[in-house]
Coordinates of C-alpha atoms in Angstrom, one line a residue:
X1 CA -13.1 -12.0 9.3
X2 CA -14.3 -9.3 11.9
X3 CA -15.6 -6.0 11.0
X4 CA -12.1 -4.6 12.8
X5 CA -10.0 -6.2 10.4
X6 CA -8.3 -3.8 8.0
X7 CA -8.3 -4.5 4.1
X8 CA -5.3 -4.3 2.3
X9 CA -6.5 -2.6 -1.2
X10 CA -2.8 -2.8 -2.4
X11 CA -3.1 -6.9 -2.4
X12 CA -6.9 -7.2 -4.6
X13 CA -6.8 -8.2 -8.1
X14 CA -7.2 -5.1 -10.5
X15 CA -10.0 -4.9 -12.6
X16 CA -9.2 -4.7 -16.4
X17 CA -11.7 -4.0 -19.2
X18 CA -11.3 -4.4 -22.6
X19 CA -11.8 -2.1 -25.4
X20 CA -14.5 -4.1 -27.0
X21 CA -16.5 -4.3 -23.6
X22 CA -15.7 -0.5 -23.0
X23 CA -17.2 0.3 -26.8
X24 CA -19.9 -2.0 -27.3
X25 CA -23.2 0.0 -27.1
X26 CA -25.4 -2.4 -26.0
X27 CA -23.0 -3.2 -22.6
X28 CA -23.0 0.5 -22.0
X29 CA -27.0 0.7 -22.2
X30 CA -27.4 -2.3 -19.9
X31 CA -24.9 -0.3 -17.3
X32 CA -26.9 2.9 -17.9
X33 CA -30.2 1.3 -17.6
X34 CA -28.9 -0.7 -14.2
X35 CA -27.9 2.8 -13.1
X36 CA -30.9 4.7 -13.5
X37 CA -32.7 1.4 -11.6
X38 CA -30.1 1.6 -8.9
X39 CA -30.7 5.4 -8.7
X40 CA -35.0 4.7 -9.0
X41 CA -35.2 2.0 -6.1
X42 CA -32.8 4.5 -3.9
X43 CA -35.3 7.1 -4.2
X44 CA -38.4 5.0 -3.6
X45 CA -36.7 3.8 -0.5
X46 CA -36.4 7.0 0.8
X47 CA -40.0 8.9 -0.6
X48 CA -42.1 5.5 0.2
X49 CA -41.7 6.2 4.0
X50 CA -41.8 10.2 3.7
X51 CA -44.8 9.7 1.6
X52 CA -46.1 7.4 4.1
X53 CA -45.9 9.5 7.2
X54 CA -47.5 12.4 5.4
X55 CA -50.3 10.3 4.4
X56 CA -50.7 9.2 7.9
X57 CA -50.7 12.7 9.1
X58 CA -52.9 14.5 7.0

């Protein structure tokens, strides 16, 4: 498959959660937590360099 190639979004599989995957409290704070890592390692990714160049400047 190309990069060109067009996706038809109509033909994927839906997702469906349950209710007891959507309630349980610990699933939810393992998606939070992955979140706020997603979020941390984004941000590093970006200040590392910045922090970097400023160091090398000064």
């Amino acid at each position: 498959m190309s990069r060109m190639e067009t996706i038809e979004v109509a033909a994927a599989t839906p997702a469906t959660v349950s209710s007891e995957f959507a309630n349980d409290p610990a699933i939810q704070l393992w998606l939070k937590m992955g979140r706020a890592a997603f979020f941390f390692c984004l941000w590093t990714s970006m200040a590392i360099p910045v922090a970097l160049i400023y160091y090398a400047r000064f």
